[in-house]
Amino acid sequence: MADVPSPLAAFVVGEIRRARGAAGMTQEAFGRGAGFSASHVSAVEGGTRALTMDFIKGADRALRTGGLFERLVASVGAPSWFLPWLDAERSARQLRLFEPLLIPGLLQTENYARVVMRLNDLMSAAEVDQQVSARMERQRVLTGENPPQMVAVLDESALRRTGDGFGGIMAEQVAHLVTMAELPHVHVHVIPATTGLHIGLSGPFALARSADGGWVGHLENQLGGVVVDSKDDVASLLAKWEGVRNEALPRRQSIDLMKEMESHHGPQ
C-alpha cells in the first residue's frame, strides 16, 4: 500500500514506537494487534521498511487510538479524501489517467506543478512547497523497481497552455512528457484539437487496477476529490475511459505531436 512520504514517516514511526512503549507492548504483541509480523514491525521501526497506510491503520487498531495516527497523517501529509487513492495508486499494476485541461500530476515537472499550485491563492508559500514536494514524491511510483503500466490521455489544449513567462516552463513540461512517454511502461496519448466535443470534457478522472484485478476510480473536483469503488461506478468510468482513449491519437503520433508542441513553445 501507499508509502507515507518522509520526513512525515520518520515522525509518525517515532510516535507509534513511543505509544507502543508507553502501552508496555512488545513488537510481537503490537504486531498481532496490528496484523503484521514482529519482524515487519521491527523493520518499520528501524527504518528499513517503508511506513504504509495499512501499517498506520493497524497501529491505530493495536493501540486503540480511535484513528489518531491516520488523522495525523491526513492533517499533515495529505487530505483524508486523497489517502485511499494514494493507497490504490501506489499498489496499482495498471493506471489509467485522463486530464482534459492540465498535465496529469504523475507527469508534471516541478516547475509546472508549482505554477498549478500557485493558482490557489488561499495556499501559503509553505503549503505550495509542501504540495509540490508531495507530488514529486508520488511520481516515484513510475520509477521504482516494479512500476505499473500507465496509460495517460490528455487533450491537446493542455499542451498549448501559454502566457507571460510560461513558455519556457511549458516547453520543459512537454519535453518531460516526451521522455516519459518513451519509457516502455508509460503510454501518453493526445486527443487532437480537431476532435471537437468528446465525453471526457465533463472532467478528469483516474483508474487504478490492483494485483488482484480490482479497479478503483478517482474523480477530481473544485473541493477535492472522490474515490470510487462501487461496481457500477467503476464500470461507468471504464466505459468513459474507452471513450476518451478511442478519441486519442496512437502512441507514436502523440509523441510526434508533443515534440511539435515542445518546439512551438521554446524557451523564453
mmCIF file of N, CA, C and O in Angstrom, residues 48-111:
data_model
loop_
_atom_site.group_PDB
_atom_site.id
_atom_site.type_symbol
_atom_site.label_atom_id
_atom_site.label_comp_id
_atom_site.label_asym_id
_atom_site.label_seq_id
_atom_site.Cartn_x
_atom_site.Cartn_y
_atom_site.Cartn_z
ATOM 1 N N THR A 48 14.060 0.388 7.913
ATOM 2 C CA THR A 48 14.471 -0.388 6.744
ATOM 3 C C THR A 48 13.278 -0.860 5.916
ATOM 4 O O THR A 48 13.460 -1.502 4.876
ATOM 5 N N ARG A 49 12.087 -0.564 6.389
ATOM 6 C CA ARG A 49 10.873 -0.894 5.631
ATOM 7 C C ARG A 49 9.954 0.314 5.655
ATOM 8 O O ARG A 49 9.822 0.983 6.676
ATOM 9 N N ALA A 50 9.326 0.584 4.497
ATOM 10 C CA ALA A 50 8.506 1.788 4.375
ATOM 11 C C ALA A 50 7.280 1.737 5.277
ATOM 12 O O ALA A 50 6.684 0.683 5.490
ATOM 13 N N LEU A 51 6.929 2.906 5.803
ATOM 14 C CA LEU A 51 5.683 3.050 6.558
ATOM 15 C C LEU A 51 4.545 3.197 5.559
ATOM 16 O O LEU A 51 4.614 4.029 4.653
ATOM 17 N N THR A 52 3.514 2.394 5.697
ATOM 18 C CA THR A 52 2.370 2.458 4.792
ATOM 19 C C THR A 52 1.104 2.811 5.558
ATOM 20 O O THR A 52 1.055 2.733 6.791
ATOM 21 N N MET A 53 0.070 3.174 4.808
ATOM 22 C CA MET A 53 -1.208 3.475 5.443
ATOM 23 C C MET A 53 -1.786 2.233 6.110
ATOM 24 O O MET A 53 -2.445 2.333 7.143
ATOM 25 N N ASP A 54 -1.557 1.055 5.550
ATOM 26 C CA ASP A 54 -2.031 -0.173 6.190
ATOM 27 C C ASP A 54 -1.407 -0.334 7.574
ATOM 28 O O ASP A 54 -2.079 -0.736 8.527
ATOM 29 N N PHE A 55 -0.111 -0.035 7.678
ATOM 30 C CA PHE A 55 0.576 -0.153 8.964
ATOM 31 C C PHE A 55 0.019 0.868 9.956
ATOM 32 O O PHE A 55 -0.189 0.557 11.139
ATOM 33 N N ILE A 56 -0.224 2.081 9.484
ATOM 34 C CA ILE A 56 -0.760 3.137 10.350
ATOM 35 C C ILE A 56 -2.138 2.748 10.884
ATOM 36 O O ILE A 56 -2.433 2.898 12.075
ATOM 37 N N LYS A 57 -2.992 2.221 9.997
ATOM 38 C CA LYS A 57 -4.315 1.785 10.431
ATOM 39 C C LYS A 57 -4.212 0.629 11.423
ATOM 40 O O LYS A 57 -4.967 0.552 12.394
ATOM 41 N N GLY A 58 -3.239 -0.257 11.181
ATOM 42 C CA GLY A 58 -3.016 -1.364 12.105
ATOM 43 C C GLY A 58 -2.554 -0.867 13.466
ATOM 44 O O GLY A 58 -2.957 -1.401 14.513
ATOM 45 N N ALA A 59 -1.693 0.150 13.463
ATOM 46 C CA ALA A 59 -1.222 0.724 14.723
ATOM 47 C C ALA A 59 -2.378 1.322 15.513
ATOM 48 O O ALA A 59 -2.466 1.175 16.736
ATOM 49 N N ASP A 60 -3.284 2.005 14.810
ATOM 50 C CA ASP A 60 -4.456 2.564 15.487
ATOM 51 C C ASP A 60 -5.305 1.463 16.115
ATOM 52 O O ASP A 60 -5.833 1.631 17.222
ATOM 53 N N ARG A 61 -5.425 0.324 15.425
ATOM 54 C CA ARG A 61 -6.193 -0.792 15.987
ATOM 55 C C ARG A 61 -5.499 -1.378 17.213
ATOM 56 O O ARG A 61 -6.118 -1.594 18.248
ATOM 57 N N ALA A 62 -4.188 -1.638 17.057
ATOM 58 C CA ALA A 62 -3.443 -2.286 18.138
ATOM 59 C C ALA A 62 -3.404 -1.417 19.386
ATOM 60 O O ALA A 62 -3.495 -1.922 20.512
ATOM 61 N N LEU A 63 -3.256 -0.115 19.195
ATOM 62 C CA LEU A 63 -3.122 0.804 20.322
ATOM 63 C C LEU A 63 -4.459 1.415 20.746
ATOM 64 O O LEU A 63 -4.499 2.208 21.699
ATOM 65 N N ARG A 64 -5.514 1.079 19.999
ATOM 66 C CA ARG A 64 -6.859 1.568 20.313
ATOM 67 C C ARG A 64 -6.896 3.089 20.435
ATOM 68 O O ARG A 64 -7.388 3.652 21.415
ATOM 69 N N THR A 65 -6.383 3.735 19.415
ATOM 70 C CA THR A 65 -6.284 5.197 19.440
ATOM 71 C C THR A 65 -7.523 5.888 18.882
ATOM 72 O O THR A 65 -7.623 7.113 18.928
ATOM 73 N N GLY A 66 -8.439 5.111 18.302
ATOM 74 C CA GLY A 66 -9.597 5.739 17.680
ATOM 75 C C GLY A 66 -9.257 6.428 16.375
ATOM 76 O O GLY A 66 -9.933 7.382 15.965
ATOM 77 N N GLY A 67 -8.194 5.963 15.696
ATOM 78 C CA GLY A 67 -7.814 6.535 14.402
ATOM 79 C C GLY A 67 -6.897 7.732 14.488
ATOM 80 O O GLY A 67 -6.742 8.476 13.518
ATOM 81 N N LEU A 68 -6.230 7.925 15.628
ATOM 82 C CA LEU A 68 -5.386 9.104 15.837
ATOM 83 C C LEU A 68 -4.285 9.230 14.787
ATOM 84 O O LEU A 68 -4.096 10.299 14.197
ATOM 85 N N PHE A 69 -3.538 8.144 14.543
ATOM 86 C CA PHE A 69 -2.396 8.241 13.634
ATOM 87 C C PHE A 69 -2.842 8.454 12.188
ATOM 88 O O PHE A 69 -2.192 9.183 11.435
ATOM 89 N N GLU A 70 -3.942 7.837 11.804
ATOM 90 C CA GLU A 70 -4.450 8.070 10.450
ATOM 91 C C GLU A 70 -4.868 9.524 10.277
ATOM 92 O O GLU A 70 -4.600 10.149 9.244
ATOM 93 N N ARG A 71 -5.512 10.097 11.293
ATOM 94 C CA ARG A 71 -5.900 11.512 11.210
ATOM 95 C C ARG A 71 -4.674 12.410 11.187
ATOM 96 O O ARG A 71 -4.671 13.448 10.512
ATOM 97 N N LEU A 72 -3.637 12.022 11.915
ATOM 98 C CA LEU A 72 -2.410 12.819 11.947
ATOM 99 C C LEU A 72 -1.794 12.895 10.554
ATOM 100 O O LEU A 72 -1.437 13.983 10.074
ATOM 101 N N VAL A 73 -1.681 11.750 9.899
ATOM 102 C CA VAL A 73 -1.119 11.733 8.549
ATOM 103 C C VAL A 73 -2.008 12.523 7.595
ATOM 104 O O VAL A 73 -1.518 13.263 6.743
ATOM 105 N N ALA A 74 -3.321 12.391 7.744
ATOM 106 C CA ALA A 74 -4.242 13.111 6.872
ATOM 107 C C ALA A 74 -4.104 14.621 7.024
ATOM 108 O O ALA A 74 -4.122 15.361 6.047
ATOM 109 N N SER A 75 -3.940 15.075 8.253
ATOM 110 C CA SER A 75 -3.889 16.518 8.500
ATOM 111 C C SER A 75 -2.548 17.121 8.115
ATOM 112 O O SER A 75 -2.468 18.265 7.685
ATOM 113 N N VAL A 76 -1.480 16.347 8.238
ATOM 114 C CA VAL A 76 -0.144 16.877 7.963
ATOM 115 C C VAL A 76 0.327 16.541 6.562
ATOM 116 O O VAL A 76 0.946 17.363 5.883
ATOM 117 N N GLY A 77 0.026 15.326 6.107
ATOM 118 C CA GLY A 77 0.604 14.870 4.853
ATOM 119 C C GLY A 77 -0.291 14.957 3.650
ATOM 120 O O GLY A 77 0.139 15.299 2.555
ATOM 121 N N ALA A 78 -1.551 14.640 3.770
ATOM 122 C CA ALA A 78 -2.463 14.634 2.636
ATOM 123 C C ALA A 78 -3.887 14.678 3.162
ATOM 124 O O ALA A 78 -4.166 14.186 4.246
ATOM 125 N N PRO A 79 -4.811 15.278 2.391
ATOM 126 C CA PRO A 79 -6.204 15.325 2.837
ATOM 127 C C PRO A 79 -6.790 13.926 2.934
ATOM 128 O O PRO A 79 -6.430 13.031 2.172
ATOM 129 N N SER A 80 -7.726 13.739 3.855
ATOM 130 C CA SER A 80 -8.259 12.401 4.118
ATOM 131 C C SER A 80 -8.916 11.781 2.895
ATOM 132 O O SER A 80 -8.835 10.571 2.695
ATOM 133 N N TRP A 81 -9.565 12.618 2.045
ATOM 134 C CA TRP A 81 -10.227 12.060 0.868
ATOM 135 C C TRP A 81 -9.221 11.501 -0.123
ATOM 136 O O TRP A 81 -9.566 10.680 -0.987
ATOM 137 N N PHE A 82 -7.943 11.933 -0.027
ATOM 138 C CA PHE A 82 -6.933 11.526 -1.002
ATOM 139 C C PHE A 82 -6.185 10.260 -0.584
ATOM 140 O O PHE A 82 -5.623 9.561 -1.425
ATOM 141 N N LEU A 83 -6.185 9.957 0.709
ATOM 142 C CA LEU A 83 -5.397 8.822 1.193
ATOM 143 C C LEU A 83 -5.791 7.491 0.558
ATOM 144 O O LEU A 83 -4.920 6.718 0.166
ATOM 145 N N PRO A 84 -7.095 7.170 0.436
ATOM 146 C CA PRO A 84 -7.433 5.894 -0.215
ATOM 147 C C PRO A 84 -6.932 5.822 -1.649
ATOM 148 O O PRO A 84 -6.534 4.749 -2.119
ATOM 149 N N TRP A 85 -6.946 6.969 -2.360
ATOM 150 C CA TRP A 85 -6.442 6.949 -3.735
ATOM 151 C C TRP A 85 -4.926 6.769 -3.752
ATOM 152 O O TRP A 85 -4.383 6.059 -4.616
ATOM 153 N N LEU A 86 -4.210 7.378 -2.812
ATOM 154 C CA LEU A 86 -2.769 7.175 -2.729
ATOM 155 C C LEU A 86 -2.447 5.700 -2.538
ATOM 156 O O LEU A 86 -1.514 5.163 -3.149
ATOM 157 N N ASP A 87 -3.216 5.031 -1.681
ATOM 158 C CA ASP A 87 -3.029 3.598 -1.478
ATOM 159 C C ASP A 87 -3.221 2.844 -2.788
ATOM 160 O O ASP A 87 -2.415 1.988 -3.158
ATOM 161 N N ALA A 88 -4.307 3.153 -3.493
ATOM 162 C CA ALA A 88 -4.607 2.464 -4.746
ATOM 163 C C ALA A 88 -3.547 2.759 -5.799
ATOM 164 O O ALA A 88 -3.114 1.860 -6.530
ATOM 165 N N GLU A 89 -3.120 4.005 -5.870
ATOM 166 C CA GLU A 89 -2.131 4.422 -6.861
ATOM 167 C C GLU A 89 -0.790 3.736 -6.645
ATOM 168 O O GLU A 89 -0.158 3.239 -7.582
ATOM 169 N N ARG A 90 -0.340 3.693 -5.403
ATOM 170 C CA ARG A 90 0.965 3.117 -5.086
ATOM 171 C C ARG A 90 1.030 1.608 -5.275
ATOM 172 O O ARG A 90 2.077 1.054 -5.544
ATOM 173 N N SER A 91 -0.101 0.928 -5.119
ATOM 174 C CA SER A 91 -0.110 -0.532 -5.227
ATOM 175 C C SER A 91 -0.607 -1.010 -6.580
ATOM 176 O O SER A 91 -0.708 -2.216 -6.813
ATOM 177 N N ALA A 92 -0.929 -0.074 -7.480
ATOM 178 C CA ALA A 92 -1.538 -0.440 -8.757
ATOM 179 C C ALA A 92 -0.568 -1.171 -9.670
ATOM 180 O O ALA A 92 0.634 -0.907 -9.681
ATOM 181 N N ARG A 93 -1.112 -2.090 -10.441
ATOM 182 C CA ARG A 93 -0.357 -2.719 -11.516
ATOM 183 C C ARG A 93 -0.657 -2.021 -12.840
ATOM 184 O O ARG A 93 0.109 -2.110 -13.779
ATOM 185 N N GLN A 94 -1.798 -1.349 -12.911
ATOM 186 C CA GLN A 94 -2.143 -0.567 -14.086
ATOM 187 C C GLN A 94 -2.763 0.752 -13.634
ATOM 188 O O GLN A 94 -3.538 0.775 -12.670
ATOM 189 N N LEU A 95 -2.429 1.830 -14.324
ATOM 190 C CA LEU A 95 -3.019 3.136 -14.058
ATOM 191 C C LEU A 95 -3.572 3.694 -15.360
ATOM 192 O O LEU A 95 -2.939 3.582 -16.417
ATOM 193 N N ARG A 96 -4.746 4.292 -15.274
ATOM 194 C CA ARG A 96 -5.366 4.955 -16.410
ATOM 195 C C ARG A 96 -5.724 6.372 -15.974
ATOM 196 O O ARG A 96 -6.474 6.563 -15.015
ATOM 197 N N LEU A 97 -5.182 7.373 -16.660
ATOM 198 C CA LEU A 97 -5.377 8.767 -16.263
ATOM 199 C C LEU A 97 -5.937 9.562 -17.434
ATOM 200 O O LEU A 97 -5.455 9.454 -18.562
ATOM 201 N N PHE A 98 -6.936 10.390 -17.163
ATOM 202 C CA PHE A 98 -7.431 11.298 -18.187
ATOM 203 C C PHE A 98 -7.487 12.710 -17.631
ATOM 204 O O PHE A 98 -8.033 12.948 -16.548
ATOM 205 N N GLU A 99 -6.910 13.667 -18.380
ATOM 206 C CA GLU A 99 -6.920 15.076 -17.998
ATOM 207 C C GLU A 99 -7.260 15.919 -19.223
ATOM 208 O O GLU A 99 -6.520 15.912 -20.211
ATOM 209 N N PRO A 100 -8.377 16.651 -19.197
ATOM 210 C CA PRO A 100 -8.738 17.470 -20.354
ATOM 211 C C PRO A 100 -8.093 18.856 -20.379
ATOM 212 O O PRO A 100 -8.046 19.478 -21.441
ATOM 213 N N LEU A 101 -7.608 19.341 -19.240
ATOM 214 C CA LEU A 101 -7.133 20.723 -19.174
ATOM 215 C C LEU A 101 -5.684 20.869 -18.724
ATOM 216 O O LEU A 101 -5.013 21.829 -19.107
ATOM 217 N N LEU A 102 -5.204 19.967 -17.882
ATOM 218 C CA LEU A 102 -3.865 20.067 -17.324
ATOM 219 C C LEU A 102 -3.054 18.816 -17.642
ATOM 220 O O LEU A 102 -3.599 17.801 -18.078
ATOM 221 N N ILE A 103 -1.760 18.882 -17.403
ATOM 222 C CA ILE A 103 -0.911 17.700 -17.480
ATOM 223 C C ILE A 103 -1.195 16.856 -16.238
ATOM 224 O O ILE A 103 -1.270 17.395 -15.129
ATOM 225 N N PRO A 104 -1.361 15.543 -16.370
ATOM 226 C CA PRO A 104 -1.603 14.707 -15.187
ATOM 227 C C PRO A 104 -0.507 14.869 -14.140
ATOM 228 O O PRO A 104 0.678 15.016 -14.469
ATOM 229 N N GLY A 105 -0.905 14.847 -12.862
ATOM 230 C CA GLY A 105 0.028 15.097 -11.766
ATOM 231 C C GLY A 105 1.246 14.199 -11.777
ATOM 232 O O GLY A 105 2.360 14.641 -11.465
ATOM 233 N N LEU A 106 1.082 12.918 -12.133
ATOM 234 C CA LEU A 106 2.216 11.992 -12.134
ATOM 235 C C LEU A 106 3.217 12.302 -13.234
ATOM 236 O O LEU A 106 4.328 11.762 -13.232
ATOM 237 N N LEU A 107 2.849 13.183 -14.171
ATOM 238 C CA LEU A 107 3.736 13.510 -15.288
ATOM 239 C C LEU A 107 4.174 14.972 -15.271
ATOM 240 O O LEU A 107 4.812 15.437 -16.212
ATOM 241 N N GLN A 108 3.853 15.697 -14.208
ATOM 242 C CA GLN A 108 4.208 17.114 -14.134
ATOM 243 C C GLN A 108 5.665 17.315 -13.726
ATOM 244 O O GLN A 108 6.200 16.566 -12.910
ATOM 245 N N THR A 109 6.293 18.346 -14.273
ATOM 246 C CA THR A 109 7.595 18.766 -13.774
ATOM 247 C C THR A 109 7.386 19.571 -12.497
ATOM 248 O O THR A 109 6.275 20.030 -12.204
ATOM 249 N N GLU A 110 8.451 19.767 -11.753
ATOM 250 C CA GLU A 110 8.331 20.543 -10.516
ATOM 251 C C GLU A 110 7.902 21.976 -10.812
ATOM 252 O O GLU A 110 7.062 22.542 -10.104
ATOM 253 N N ASN A 111 8.463 22.586 -11.862
ATOM 254 C CA ASN A 111 8.113 23.966 -12.185
ATOM 255 C C ASN A 111 6.657 24.099 -12.612
ATOM 256 O O ASN A 111 5.961 25.039 -12.214
#
